[in-house]
Structures are given as C-alpha cells and as structure tokens.
mmCIF file with all atom_site columns, C-alpha atoms in Angstrom:
data_model
loop_
_atom_site.group_PDB
_atom_site.id
_atom_site.type_symbol
_atom_site.label_atom_id
_atom_site.label_alt_id
_atom_site.label_comp_id
_atom_site.label_asym_id
_atom_site.label_entity_id
_atom_site.label_seq_id
_atom_site.pdbx_PDB_ins_code
_atom_site.Cartn_x
_atom_site.Cartn_y
_atom_site.Cartn_z
_atom_site.occupancy
_atom_site.B_iso_or_equiv
_atom_site.pdbx_formal_charge
_atom_site.auth_seq_id
_atom_site.auth_comp_id
_atom_site.auth_asym_id
_atom_site.auth_atom_id
_atom_site.pdbx_PDB_model_num
ATOM 1   C CA . ASP A 1 1   ? 50.166 76.415  15.539 1.00 0.00 ? 1   ASP A CA 1
ATOM 2   C CA . THR A 1 2   ? 47.827 79.283  16.665 1.00 0.00 ? 2   THR A CA 1
ATOM 3   C CA . ALA A 1 3   ? 49.477 81.150  19.547 1.00 0.00 ? 3   ALA A CA 1
ATOM 4   C CA . VAL A 1 4   ? 46.213 82.789  20.954 1.00 0.00 ? 4   VAL A CA 1
ATOM 5   C CA . SER A 1 5   ? 42.977 81.148  19.987 1.00 0.00 ? 5   SER A CA 1
ATOM 6   C CA . GLN A 1 6   ? 39.336 81.993  20.853 1.00 0.00 ? 6   GLN A CA 1
ATOM 7   C CA . THR A 1 7   ? 36.224 80.065  20.508 1.00 0.00 ? 7   THR A CA 1
ATOM 8   C CA . PRO A 1 8   ? 33.676 80.649  19.169 1.00 0.00 ? 8   PRO A CA 1
ATOM 9   C CA . LYS A 1 9   ? 34.608 83.163  16.391 1.00 0.00 ? 9   LYS A CA 1
ATOM 10  C CA . TYR A 1 10  ? 30.985 84.210  15.949 1.00 0.00 ? 10  TYR A CA 1
ATOM 11  C CA . LEU A 1 11  ? 28.189 84.143  18.711 1.00 0.00 ? 11  LEU A CA 1
ATOM 12  C CA . VAL A 1 12  ? 24.750 85.319  17.908 1.00 0.00 ? 12  VAL A CA 1
ATOM 13  C CA . THR A 1 13  ? 22.323 85.031  20.913 1.00 0.00 ? 13  THR A CA 1
ATOM 14  C CA . GLN A 1 14  ? 19.081 86.523  22.350 1.00 0.00 ? 14  GLN A CA 1
ATOM 15  C CA . MET A 1 15  ? 18.969 89.099  25.145 1.00 0.00 ? 15  MET A CA 1
ATOM 16  C CA . GLY A 1 16  ? 18.895 87.604  28.541 1.00 0.00 ? 16  GLY A CA 1
ATOM 17  C CA . ASN A 1 17  ? 20.839 84.505  27.536 1.00 0.00 ? 17  ASN A CA 1
ATOM 18  C CA . ASP A 1 18  ? 24.103 83.484  29.355 1.00 0.00 ? 18  ASP A CA 1
ATOM 19  C CA . LYS A 1 19  ? 27.185 82.748  27.054 1.00 0.00 ? 19  LYS A CA 1
ATOM 20  C CA . SER A 1 20  ? 30.811 81.834  27.436 1.00 0.00 ? 20  SER A CA 1
ATOM 21  C CA . ILE A 1 21  ? 33.819 82.702  25.244 1.00 0.00 ? 21  ILE A CA 1
ATOM 22  C CA . LYS A 1 22  ? 36.922 80.595  25.523 1.00 0.00 ? 22  LYS A CA 1
ATOM 23  C CA . CYS A 1 23  ? 40.444 81.694  25.188 1.00 0.00 ? 23  CYS A CA 1
ATOM 24  C CA . GLU A 1 24  ? 43.739 79.530  25.224 1.00 0.00 ? 24  GLU A CA 1
ATOM 25  C CA . GLN A 1 25  ? 47.350 80.512  24.483 1.00 0.00 ? 25  GLN A CA 1
ATOM 26  C CA . ASN A 1 26  ? 50.176 78.038  23.825 1.00 0.00 ? 26  ASN A CA 1
ATOM 27  C CA . LEU A 1 27  ? 52.863 80.604  24.283 1.00 0.00 ? 27  LEU A CA 1
ATOM 28  C CA . GLY A 1 28  ? 53.596 79.702  27.887 1.00 0.00 ? 28  GLY A CA 1
ATOM 29  C CA . HIS A 1 29  ? 52.780 83.202  28.938 1.00 0.00 ? 29  HIS A CA 1
ATOM 30  C CA . ASP A 1 30  ? 51.680 84.129  32.529 1.00 0.00 ? 30  ASP A CA 1
ATOM 31  C CA . THR A 1 31  ? 49.401 87.063  31.980 1.00 0.00 ? 31  THR A CA 1
ATOM 32  C CA . MET A 1 32  ? 46.150 87.161  29.906 1.00 0.00 ? 32  MET A CA 1
ATOM 33  C CA . TYR A 1 33  ? 43.680 89.780  29.144 1.00 0.00 ? 33  TYR A CA 1
ATOM 34  C CA . TRP A 1 34  ? 40.219 90.367  27.874 1.00 0.00 ? 34  TRP A CA 1
ATOM 35  C CA . TYR A 1 35  ? 39.444 93.453  25.790 1.00 0.00 ? 35  TYR A CA 1
ATOM 36  C CA . LYS A 1 36  ? 36.181 94.792  24.319 1.00 0.00 ? 36  LYS A CA 1
ATOM 37  C CA . GLN A 1 37  ? 36.199 96.479  20.869 1.00 0.00 ? 37  GLN A CA 1
ATOM 38  C CA . ASP A 1 38  ? 32.881 98.250  20.216 1.00 0.00 ? 38  ASP A CA 1
ATOM 39  C CA . SER A 1 39  ? 31.326 99.223  16.900 1.00 0.00 ? 39  SER A CA 1
ATOM 40  C CA . LYS A 1 40  ? 33.365 102.410 16.627 1.00 0.00 ? 40  LYS A CA 1
ATOM 41  C CA . LYS A 1 41  ? 36.526 100.245 17.014 1.00 0.00 ? 41  LYS A CA 1
ATOM 42  C CA . PHE A 1 42  ? 37.199 101.666 20.521 1.00 0.00 ? 42  PHE A CA 1
ATOM 43  C CA . LEU A 1 43  ? 39.295 98.967  22.409 1.00 0.00 ? 43  LEU A CA 1
ATOM 44  C CA . LYS A 1 44  ? 39.140 98.849  26.093 1.00 0.00 ? 44  LYS A CA 1
ATOM 45  C CA . ILE A 1 45  ? 40.667 96.428  28.624 1.00 0.00 ? 45  ILE A CA 1
ATOM 46  C CA . MET A 1 46  ? 38.254 94.577  30.786 1.00 0.00 ? 46  MET A CA 1
ATOM 47  C CA . PHE A 1 47  ? 40.377 92.094  32.804 1.00 0.00 ? 47  PHE A CA 1
ATOM 48  C CA . SER A 1 48  ? 43.732 90.598  33.263 1.00 0.00 ? 48  SER A CA 1
ATOM 49  C CA . TYR A 1 49  ? 44.834 87.457  35.049 1.00 0.00 ? 49  TYR A CA 1
ATOM 50  C CA . ASN A 1 50  ? 48.461 86.661  36.037 1.00 0.00 ? 50  ASN A CA 1
ATOM 51  C CA . ASN A 1 51  ? 48.983 82.938  36.608 1.00 0.00 ? 51  ASN A CA 1
ATOM 52  C CA . LYS A 1 52  ? 45.303 82.462  37.387 1.00 0.00 ? 52  LYS A CA 1
ATOM 53  C CA . GLU A 1 53  ? 45.014 85.522  39.720 1.00 0.00 ? 53  GLU A CA 1
ATOM 54  C CA . LEU A 1 54  ? 42.862 88.497  38.783 1.00 0.00 ? 54  LEU A CA 1
ATOM 55  C CA . ILE A 1 55  ? 45.269 91.653  38.564 1.00 0.00 ? 55  ILE A CA 1
ATOM 56  C CA . ILE A 1 56  ? 43.146 94.121  36.539 1.00 0.00 ? 56  ILE A CA 1
ATOM 57  C CA . ASN A 1 57  ? 39.448 94.534  36.854 1.00 0.00 ? 57  ASN A CA 1
ATOM 58  C CA . GLU A 1 58  ? 38.141 97.536  35.045 1.00 0.00 ? 58  GLU A CA 1
ATOM 59  C CA . THR A 1 59  ? 34.675 98.980  35.564 1.00 0.00 ? 59  THR A CA 1
ATOM 60  C CA . VAL A 1 60  ? 32.794 96.187  34.058 1.00 0.00 ? 60  VAL A CA 1
ATOM 61  C CA . PRO A 1 61  ? 29.250 95.035  34.937 1.00 0.00 ? 61  PRO A CA 1
ATOM 62  C CA . ASN A 1 62  ? 29.029 92.128  37.371 1.00 0.00 ? 62  ASN A CA 1
ATOM 63  C CA . ARG A 1 63  ? 27.405 90.081  34.656 1.00 0.00 ? 63  ARG A CA 1
ATOM 64  C CA . PHE A 1 64  ? 30.900 89.561  33.164 1.00 0.00 ? 64  PHE A CA 1
ATOM 65  C CA . SER A 1 65  ? 32.943 87.055  34.998 1.00 0.00 ? 65  SER A CA 1
ATOM 66  C CA . PRO A 1 66  ? 36.438 85.878  33.846 1.00 0.00 ? 66  PRO A CA 1
ATOM 67  C CA . LYS A 1 67  ? 37.594 82.524  34.813 1.00 0.00 ? 67  LYS A CA 1
ATOM 68  C CA . SER A 1 68  ? 41.086 81.083  34.563 1.00 0.00 ? 68  SER A CA 1
ATOM 69  C CA . PRO A 1 69  ? 41.348 77.434  35.204 1.00 0.00 ? 69  PRO A CA 1
ATOM 70  C CA . ASP A 1 70  ? 45.048 77.366  34.474 1.00 0.00 ? 70  ASP A CA 1
ATOM 71  C CA . LYS A 1 71  ? 47.455 80.016  33.141 1.00 0.00 ? 71  LYS A CA 1
ATOM 72  C CA . ALA A 1 72  ? 46.940 79.035  29.609 1.00 0.00 ? 72  ALA A CA 1
ATOM 73  C CA . HIS A 1 73  ? 43.275 79.552  29.650 1.00 0.00 ? 73  HIS A CA 1
ATOM 74  C CA . LEU A 1 74  ? 41.156 82.638  30.316 1.00 0.00 ? 74  LEU A CA 1
ATOM 75  C CA . ASN A 1 75  ? 37.400 82.272  29.667 1.00 0.00 ? 75  ASN A CA 1
ATOM 76  C CA . LEU A 1 76  ? 34.742 84.980  29.761 1.00 0.00 ? 76  LEU A CA 1
ATOM 77  C CA . HIS A 1 77  ? 31.229 84.239  30.975 1.00 0.00 ? 77  HIS A CA 1
ATOM 78  C CA . ILE A 1 78  ? 28.538 86.769  30.436 1.00 0.00 ? 78  ILE A CA 1
ATOM 79  C CA . ASN A 1 79  ? 25.199 86.531  32.174 1.00 0.00 ? 79  ASN A CA 1
ATOM 80  C CA . SER A 1 80  ? 21.939 88.061  31.172 1.00 0.00 ? 80  SER A CA 1
ATOM 81  C CA . LEU A 1 81  ? 23.245 89.439  27.823 1.00 0.00 ? 81  LEU A CA 1
ATOM 82  C CA . GLU A 1 82  ? 22.213 92.866  26.878 1.00 0.00 ? 82  GLU A CA 1
ATOM 83  C CA . LEU A 1 83  ? 22.040 94.543  23.423 1.00 0.00 ? 83  LEU A CA 1
ATOM 84  C CA . GLY A 1 84  ? 25.039 96.833  24.488 1.00 0.00 ? 84  GLY A CA 1
ATOM 85  C CA . ASP A 1 85  ? 27.236 93.778  24.971 1.00 0.00 ? 85  ASP A CA 1
ATOM 86  C CA . SER A 1 86  ? 27.353 93.325  21.216 1.00 0.00 ? 86  SER A CA 1
ATOM 87  C CA . ALA A 1 87  ? 30.998 93.755  20.363 1.00 0.00 ? 87  ALA A CA 1
ATOM 88  C CA . VAL A 1 88  ? 34.169 92.005  19.339 1.00 0.00 ? 88  VAL A CA 1
ATOM 89  C CA . TYR A 1 89  ? 35.940 90.488  22.316 1.00 0.00 ? 89  TYR A CA 1
ATOM 90  C CA . PHE A 1 90  ? 39.657 89.874  22.137 1.00 0.00 ? 90  PHE A CA 1
ATOM 91  C CA . CYS A 1 91  ? 41.844 87.796  24.268 1.00 0.00 ? 91  CYS A CA 1
ATOM 92  C CA . ALA A 1 92  ? 45.463 88.528  24.666 1.00 0.00 ? 92  ALA A CA 1
ATOM 93  C CA . SER A 1 93  ? 48.443 87.209  26.425 1.00 0.00 ? 93  SER A CA 1
ATOM 94  C CA . ARG A 1 94  ? 51.731 88.825  27.399 1.00 0.00 ? 94  ARG A CA 1
ATOM 95  C CA . THR A 1 95  ? 55.417 87.727  27.081 1.00 0.00 ? 95  THR A CA 1
ATOM 96  C CA . GLY A 1 96  ? 56.576 88.398  30.623 1.00 0.00 ? 96  GLY A CA 1
ATOM 97  C CA . THR A 1 97  ? 56.295 90.848  33.479 1.00 0.00 ? 97  THR A CA 1
ATOM 98  C CA . SER A 1 98  ? 58.165 93.832  31.910 1.00 0.00 ? 98  SER A CA 1
ATOM 99  C CA . SER A 1 99  ? 56.380 96.989  30.976 1.00 0.00 ? 99  SER A CA 1
ATOM 100 C CA . THR A 1 100 ? 58.033 96.696  27.646 1.00 0.00 ? 100 THR A CA 1
ATOM 101 C CA . ASP A 1 101 ? 56.419 93.319  26.831 1.00 0.00 ? 101 ASP A CA 1
ATOM 102 C CA . THR A 1 102 ? 54.478 92.463  23.712 1.00 0.00 ? 102 THR A CA 1
ATOM 103 C CA . GLN A 1 103 ? 50.947 91.516  23.833 1.00 0.00 ? 103 GLN A CA 1
ATOM 104 C CA . TYR A 1 104 ? 49.768 88.760  21.545 1.00 0.00 ? 104 TYR A CA 1
ATOM 105 C CA . PHE A 1 105 ? 46.066 88.983  20.437 1.00 0.00 ? 105 PHE A CA 1
ATOM 106 C CA . GLY A 1 106 ? 43.696 86.329  19.539 1.00 0.00 ? 106 GLY A CA 1
ATOM 107 C CA . PRO A 1 107 ? 41.508 86.649  16.409 1.00 0.00 ? 107 PRO A CA 1
ATOM 108 C CA . GLY A 1 108 ? 38.469 87.794  18.294 1.00 0.00 ? 108 GLY A CA 1
ATOM 109 C CA . THR A 1 109 ? 34.917 86.773  18.989 1.00 0.00 ? 109 THR A CA 1
ATOM 110 C CA . ARG A 1 110 ? 32.187 88.784  17.423 1.00 0.00 ? 110 ARG A CA 1
ATOM 111 C CA . LEU A 1 111 ? 29.272 88.691  19.891 1.00 0.00 ? 111 LEU A CA 1
ATOM 112 C CA . THR A 1 112 ? 25.869 89.815  18.550 1.00 0.00 ? 112 THR A CA 1
ATOM 113 C CA . VAL A 1 113 ? 23.005 90.177  20.889 1.00 0.00 ? 113 VAL A CA 1
ATOM 114 C CA . LEU A 1 114 ? 19.567 90.331  19.243 1.00 0.00 ? 114 LEU A CA 1
ATOM 115 C CA . SER B 2 1   ? 37.632 108.641 29.332 1.00 0.00 ? 1   SER B CA 1
ATOM 116 C CA . GLN B 2 2   ? 41.313 108.125 29.294 1.00 0.00 ? 2   GLN B CA 1
ATOM 117 C CA . GLN B 2 3   ? 41.314 106.814 25.694 1.00 0.00 ? 3   GLN B CA 1
ATOM 118 C CA . GLY B 2 4   ? 43.774 108.543 23.547 1.00 0.00 ? 4   GLY B CA 1
ATOM 119 C CA . GLU B 2 5   ? 42.989 110.257 20.296 1.00 0.00 ? 5   GLU B CA 1
ATOM 120 C CA . GLU B 2 6   ? 44.402 109.493 16.921 1.00 0.00 ? 6   GLU B CA 1
ATOM 121 C CA . ASP B 2 7   ? 44.297 111.479 13.682 1.00 0.00 ? 7   ASP B CA 1
ATOM 122 C CA . PRO B 2 8   ? 43.385 111.341 11.102 1.00 0.00 ? 8   PRO B CA 1
ATOM 123 C CA . GLN B 2 9   ? 40.668 108.876 11.622 1.00 0.00 ? 9   GLN B CA 1
ATOM 124 C CA . ALA B 2 10  ? 41.071 107.686 8.072  1.00 0.00 ? 10  ALA B CA 1
ATOM 125 C CA . LEU B 2 11  ? 43.966 108.109 5.574  1.00 0.00 ? 11  LEU B CA 1
ATOM 126 C CA . SER B 2 12  ? 43.858 107.146 1.927  1.00 0.00 ? 12  SER B CA 1
ATOM 127 C CA . ILE B 2 13  ? 47.041 107.045 -0.101 1.00 0.00 ? 13  ILE B CA 1
ATOM 128 C CA . GLN B 2 14  ? 48.737 105.440 -3.129 1.00 0.00 ? 14  GLN B CA 1
ATOM 129 C CA . GLU B 2 15  ? 51.344 102.737 -2.978 1.00 0.00 ? 15  GLU B CA 1
ATOM 130 C CA . GLY B 2 16  ? 54.771 104.129 -2.528 1.00 0.00 ? 16  GLY B CA 1
ATOM 131 C CA . GLU B 2 17  ? 53.630 107.140 -0.531 1.00 0.00 ? 17  GLU B CA 1
ATOM 132 C CA . ASN B 2 18  ? 54.367 107.735 2.974  1.00 0.00 ? 18  ASN B CA 1
ATOM 133 C CA . ALA B 2 19  ? 51.770 107.598 5.665  1.00 0.00 ? 19  ALA B CA 1
ATOM 134 C CA . THR B 2 20  ? 51.749 109.486 8.902  1.00 0.00 ? 20  THR B CA 1
ATOM 135 C CA . MET B 2 21  ? 49.502 108.845 11.789 1.00 0.00 ? 21  MET B CA 1
ATOM 136 C CA . ASN B 2 22  ? 49.418 110.817 15.022 1.00 0.00 ? 22  ASN B CA 1
ATOM 137 C CA . CYS B 2 23  ? 48.396 109.896 18.560 1.00 0.00 ? 23  CYS B CA 1
ATOM 138 C CA . SER B 2 24  ? 47.736 111.995 21.617 1.00 0.00 ? 24  SER B CA 1
ATOM 139 C CA . TYR B 2 25  ? 47.318 110.736 25.112 1.00 0.00 ? 25  TYR B CA 1
ATOM 140 C CA . LYS B 2 26  ? 46.395 112.175 28.458 1.00 0.00 ? 26  LYS B CA 1
ATOM 141 C CA . THR B 2 27  ? 48.464 110.705 31.287 1.00 0.00 ? 27  THR B CA 1
ATOM 142 C CA . SER B 2 28  ? 52.107 110.181 32.041 1.00 0.00 ? 28  SER B CA 1
ATOM 143 C CA . ILE B 2 29  ? 53.346 107.015 30.548 1.00 0.00 ? 29  ILE B CA 1
ATOM 144 C CA . ASN B 2 30  ? 56.027 104.494 30.781 1.00 0.00 ? 30  ASN B CA 1
ATOM 145 C CA . ASN B 2 31  ? 55.965 103.508 27.131 1.00 0.00 ? 31  ASN B CA 1
ATOM 146 C CA . LEU B 2 32  ? 53.839 103.795 24.077 1.00 0.00 ? 32  LEU B CA 1
ATOM 147 C CA . GLN B 2 33  ? 53.149 101.022 21.587 1.00 0.00 ? 33  GLN B CA 1
ATOM 148 C CA . TRP B 2 34  ? 51.700 100.774 18.059 1.00 0.00 ? 34  TRP B CA 1
ATOM 149 C CA . TYR B 2 35  ? 49.556 97.888  16.917 1.00 0.00 ? 35  TYR B CA 1
ATOM 150 C CA . ARG B 2 36  ? 48.034 96.931  13.603 1.00 0.00 ? 36  ARG B CA 1
ATOM 151 C CA . GLN B 2 37  ? 44.651 95.385  13.165 1.00 0.00 ? 37  GLN B CA 1
ATOM 152 C CA . ASN B 2 38  ? 43.668 93.990  9.682  1.00 0.00 ? 38  ASN B CA 1
ATOM 153 C CA . SER B 2 39  ? 39.971 93.850  8.953  1.00 0.00 ? 39  SER B CA 1
ATOM 154 C CA . GLY B 2 40  ? 38.358 91.093  11.011 1.00 0.00 ? 40  GLY B CA 1
ATOM 155 C CA . ARG B 2 41  ? 41.573 90.164  12.781 1.00 0.00 ? 41  ARG B CA 1
ATOM 156 C CA . GLY B 2 42  ? 43.243 90.609  16.058 1.00 0.00 ? 42  GLY B CA 1
ATOM 157 C CA . LEU B 2 43  ? 45.866 93.246  16.764 1.00 0.00 ? 43  LEU B CA 1
ATOM 158 C CA . VAL B 2 44  ? 49.415 92.626  15.855 1.00 0.00 ? 44  VAL B CA 1
ATOM 159 C CA . HIS B 2 45  ? 52.261 94.516  17.742 1.00 0.00 ? 45  HIS B CA 1
ATOM 160 C CA . LEU B 2 46  ? 54.483 96.716  15.647 1.00 0.00 ? 46  LEU B CA 1
ATOM 161 C CA . ILE B 2 47  ? 56.881 98.770  17.697 1.00 0.00 ? 47  ILE B CA 1
ATOM 162 C CA . LEU B 2 48  ? 57.360 100.038 21.286 1.00 0.00 ? 48  LEU B CA 1
ATOM 163 C CA . ILE B 2 49  ? 58.980 103.355 22.339 1.00 0.00 ? 49  ILE B CA 1
ATOM 164 C CA . ARG B 2 50  ? 59.951 104.115 25.825 1.00 0.00 ? 50  ARG B CA 1
ATOM 165 C CA . SER B 2 51  ? 59.170 107.390 27.526 1.00 0.00 ? 51  SER B CA 1
ATOM 166 C CA . ASN B 2 52  ? 62.923 108.359 27.546 1.00 0.00 ? 52  ASN B CA 1
ATOM 167 C CA . GLU B 2 53  ? 63.279 107.656 23.819 1.00 0.00 ? 53  GLU B CA 1
ATOM 168 C CA . ARG B 2 54  ? 62.306 110.323 21.256 1.00 0.00 ? 54  ARG B CA 1
ATOM 169 C CA . GLU B 2 55  ? 62.556 108.241 18.020 1.00 0.00 ? 55  GLU B CA 1
ATOM 170 C CA . LYS B 2 56  ? 62.726 104.565 17.012 1.00 0.00 ? 56  LYS B CA 1
ATOM 171 C CA . HIS B 2 57  ? 62.975 102.801 13.763 1.00 0.00 ? 57  HIS B CA 1
ATOM 172 C CA . SER B 2 58  ? 61.856 99.237  12.697 1.00 0.00 ? 58  SER B CA 1
ATOM 173 C CA . GLY B 2 59  ? 62.123 98.478  8.890  1.00 0.00 ? 59  GLY B CA 1
ATOM 174 C CA . ARG B 2 60  ? 59.713 100.901 7.124  1.00 0.00 ? 60  ARG B CA 1
ATOM 175 C CA . LEU B 2 61  ? 58.343 102.271 10.497 1.00 0.00 ? 61  LEU B CA 1
ATOM 176 C CA . ARG B 2 62  ? 59.350 105.298 12.253 1.00 0.00 ? 62  ARG B CA 1
ATOM 177 C CA . VAL B 2 63  ? 57.924 106.266 15.466 1.00 0.00 ? 63  VAL B CA 1
ATOM 178 C CA . THR B 2 64  ? 58.434 109.615 17.394 1.00 0.00 ? 64  THR B CA 1
ATOM 179 C CA . LEU B 2 65  ? 57.444 110.399 20.998 1.00 0.00 ? 65  LEU B CA 1
ATOM 180 C CA . ASP B 2 66  ? 57.092 113.806 22.541 1.00 0.00 ? 66  ASP B CA 1
ATOM 181 C CA . THR B 2 67  ? 56.186 113.449 26.128 1.00 0.00 ? 67  THR B CA 1
ATOM 182 C CA . SER B 2 68  ? 55.983 117.150 26.696 1.00 0.00 ? 68  SER B CA 1
ATOM 183 C CA . LYS B 2 69  ? 53.192 117.316 24.159 1.00 0.00 ? 69  LYS B CA 1
ATOM 184 C CA . LYS B 2 70  ? 51.820 113.902 25.091 1.00 0.00 ? 70  LYS B CA 1
ATOM 185 C CA . SER B 2 71  ? 51.948 112.857 21.399 1.00 0.00 ? 71  SER B CA 1
ATOM 186 C CA . SER B 2 72  ? 53.470 110.252 19.137 1.00 0.00 ? 72  SER B CA 1
ATOM 187 C CA . SER B 2 73  ? 53.562 109.705 15.410 1.00 0.00 ? 73  SER B CA 1
ATOM 188 C CA . LEU B 2 74  ? 53.920 106.644 13.325 1.00 0.00 ? 74  LEU B CA 1
ATOM 189 C CA . LEU B 2 75  ? 55.424 107.032 9.878  1.00 0.00 ? 75  LEU B CA 1
ATOM 190 C CA . ILE B 2 76  ? 55.098 104.212 7.285  1.00 0.00 ? 76  ILE B CA 1
ATOM 191 C CA . THR B 2 77  ? 57.514 104.815 4.391  1.00 0.00 ? 77  THR B CA 1
ATOM 192 C CA . ALA B 2 78  ? 57.083 103.474 0.918  1.00 0.00 ? 78  ALA B CA 1
ATOM 193 C CA . SER B 2 79  ? 53.573 102.136 1.774  1.00 0.00 ? 79  SER B CA 1
ATOM 194 C CA . ARG B 2 80  ? 52.165 98.849  0.177  1.00 0.00 ? 80  ARG B CA 1
ATOM 195 C CA . ALA B 2 81  ? 48.777 97.625  -0.461 1.00 0.00 ? 81  ALA B CA 1
ATOM 196 C CA . ALA B 2 82  ? 49.388 95.121  2.339  1.00 0.00 ? 82  ALA B CA 1
ATOM 197 C CA . ASP B 2 83  ? 49.701 97.975  4.797  1.00 0.00 ? 83  ASP B CA 1
ATOM 198 C CA . THR B 2 84  ? 46.017 98.586  4.553  1.00 0.00 ? 84  THR B CA 1
ATOM 199 C CA . ALA B 2 85  ? 44.713 98.192  8.133  1.00 0.00 ? 85  ALA B CA 1
ATOM 200 C CA . SER B 2 86  ? 43.681 100.153 11.228 1.00 0.00 ? 86  SER B CA 1
ATOM 201 C CA . TYR B 2 87  ? 46.651 101.324 13.353 1.00 0.00 ? 87  TYR B CA 1
ATOM 202 C CA . PHE B 2 88  ? 46.329 101.873 17.072 1.00 0.00 ? 88  PHE B CA 1
ATOM 203 C CA . CYS B 2 89  ? 48.561 103.562 19.589 1.00 0.00 ? 89  CYS B CA 1
ATOM 204 C CA . ALA B 2 90  ? 48.429 102.170 23.125 1.00 0.00 ? 90  ALA B CA 1
ATOM 205 C CA . THR B 2 91  ? 50.010 103.723 26.250 1.00 0.00 ? 91  THR B CA 1
ATOM 206 C CA . ASP B 2 92  ? 51.126 102.065 29.436 1.00 0.00 ? 92  ASP B CA 1
ATOM 207 C CA . GLU B 2 93  ? 51.466 103.964 32.715 1.00 0.00 ? 93  GLU B CA 1
ATOM 208 C CA . GLY B 2 94  ? 53.970 101.501 34.015 1.00 0.00 ? 94  GLY B CA 1
ATOM 209 C CA . THR B 2 95  ? 52.076 100.093 36.979 1.00 0.00 ? 95  THR B CA 1
ATOM 210 C CA . GLY B 2 96  ? 53.732 96.734  36.063 1.00 0.00 ? 96  GLY B CA 1
ATOM 211 C CA . PHE B 2 97  ? 50.341 95.141  34.946 1.00 0.00 ? 97  PHE B CA 1
ATOM 212 C CA . GLN B 2 98  ? 50.705 96.652  31.437 1.00 0.00 ? 98  GLN B CA 1
ATOM 213 C CA . LYS B 2 99  ? 47.219 98.120  31.406 1.00 0.00 ? 99  LYS B CA 1
ATOM 214 C CA . LEU B 2 100 ? 47.150 99.386  27.819 1.00 0.00 ? 100 LEU B CA 1
ATOM 215 C CA . VAL B 2 101 ? 45.030 102.342 27.098 1.00 0.00 ? 101 VAL B CA 1
ATOM 216 C CA . PHE B 2 102 ? 44.377 102.342 23.268 1.00 0.00 ? 102 PHE B CA 1
ATOM 217 C CA . GLY B 2 103 ? 43.809 105.309 21.037 1.00 0.00 ? 103 GLY B CA 1
ATOM 218 C CA . THR B 2 104 ? 40.761 105.646 18.672 1.00 0.00 ? 104 THR B CA 1
ATOM 219 C CA . GLY B 2 105 ? 42.790 104.199 15.736 1.00 0.00 ? 105 GLY B CA 1
ATOM 220 C CA . THR B 2 106 ? 43.633 105.400 12.127 1.00 0.00 ? 106 THR B CA 1
ATOM 221 C CA . ARG B 2 107 ? 42.110 103.385 9.251  1.00 0.00 ? 107 ARG B CA 1
ATOM 222 C CA . LEU B 2 108 ? 44.788 103.343 6.504  1.00 0.00 ? 108 LEU B CA 1
ATOM 223 C CA . LEU B 2 109 ? 43.860 102.516 2.943  1.00 0.00 ? 109 LEU B CA 1
ATOM 224 C CA . VAL B 2 110 ? 46.812 101.974 0.434  1.00 0.00 ? 110 VAL B CA 1
ATOM 225 C CA . SER B 2 111 ? 45.647 101.735 -3.137 1.00 0.00 ? 111 SER B CA 1
ATOM 226 C CA . PRO B 2 112 ? 47.766 99.960  -5.836 1.00 0.00 ? 112 PRO B CA 1
#
C-alpha cells in the first residue's frame, strides 16, 4: 500500500553514464515533485509537474530531464552523470492545489556516481 | 541561496525532556511547514502554520511563527526515543505551485 514509491532505492554508476529513476504515486494526486538532498542534508526542489505539465523548473542542468507519462508517474532521467550528482533524490506528490496542502514523500533513491 | 537556517544543527536530550528547534527564513511566506525525516527515509509532514497564525498545536507538537522576525520554532514536549530524527522547516511563498524552500534541518537524538 505504498503511497509514493521510487525505484531503484540504490543506484551506483560510473561517471558519464545515463540513468533513470522512476516514481509512482497511488494517491490520485495531480502534482508531483523531484527534490535533491545532498550529503549535508540540504533539500532542494528540482522540478514539479501538475497533471503531466511542467510547472516548476529550478536551475537544474539540462542533463536532468523529468518525464511524466501520466499524472501518477514522474520519472527523472539524468544524462552524462557527474560526481556532483551523487545525492538522495526524493519524489513527492501533493494533495491538491491549495497552498496549505501536504506533500507526501517517497523513500528516496540514493545515487552514487563513481 | 534562499534556503532557511535551522538551529541548533544537532540536539541531544533524554526521554521526557522537551526539544525546541528554531527556523529562520528569508522571504515573505504564505505558510510554513515542519517535516520529520527518519534516517534513510523520506520526509513526513508534521504540521503547517499559516502566515496569519502565531501558534499551533498538534499532539505533543507546538509551533510558533513570528513573521516580523521571519522565524518559527517547533517544540516537542515529553520527547520519546522514537522522536529521534531530523526535522526540517519548509516555507511556501504562496505562488500556488507550493514551491517549498527547506531549512538546513536539526538532527534530534532522544536517548532512553
């Protein structure tokens, strides 16, 4: 009954590779997010989609490309991975369209770039 | 960076004691939320306080907000070992997209 799930949980890869992280939510939410948490635990928003449309796009390298095939899924593809991409990536979804909504977070994907 | 600051960075207390964490932010906000993150897990929403509210309670949690000082505090009363986690404040400017800006977090350790 996982509300927001991510796969894989761990991802270890070499510099220069391309990888994808998948996120699915079964909450019926319209809005989904990707966050990056670095080694110092700083958590920053990367992207947000509402009903498959991109609504937030922070200053993120072009190597990162989110894709939302439907409103229940938001995947993150990363090209030409760099050492600095090592982090934990969290997906989240949001209950509605009110500013007082709760965001529900997935368990995270720990990406290690060697 | 617009990231908020939290202090202390780490807090170690005994079970039964109260824990207070502080958050300062930089911009005008619509609301402020507190989240908990257990080690190796995702964030869990705890409580939200609107910009026109000064204090809010939820169980053992008490949150205050001072918009003139751009600061908030989270008080956990009668702490338990299970409260051991990192706590983050997150602000929303109210653009409608709920673009949360998270603080730097406080690591709380509650010893039995």
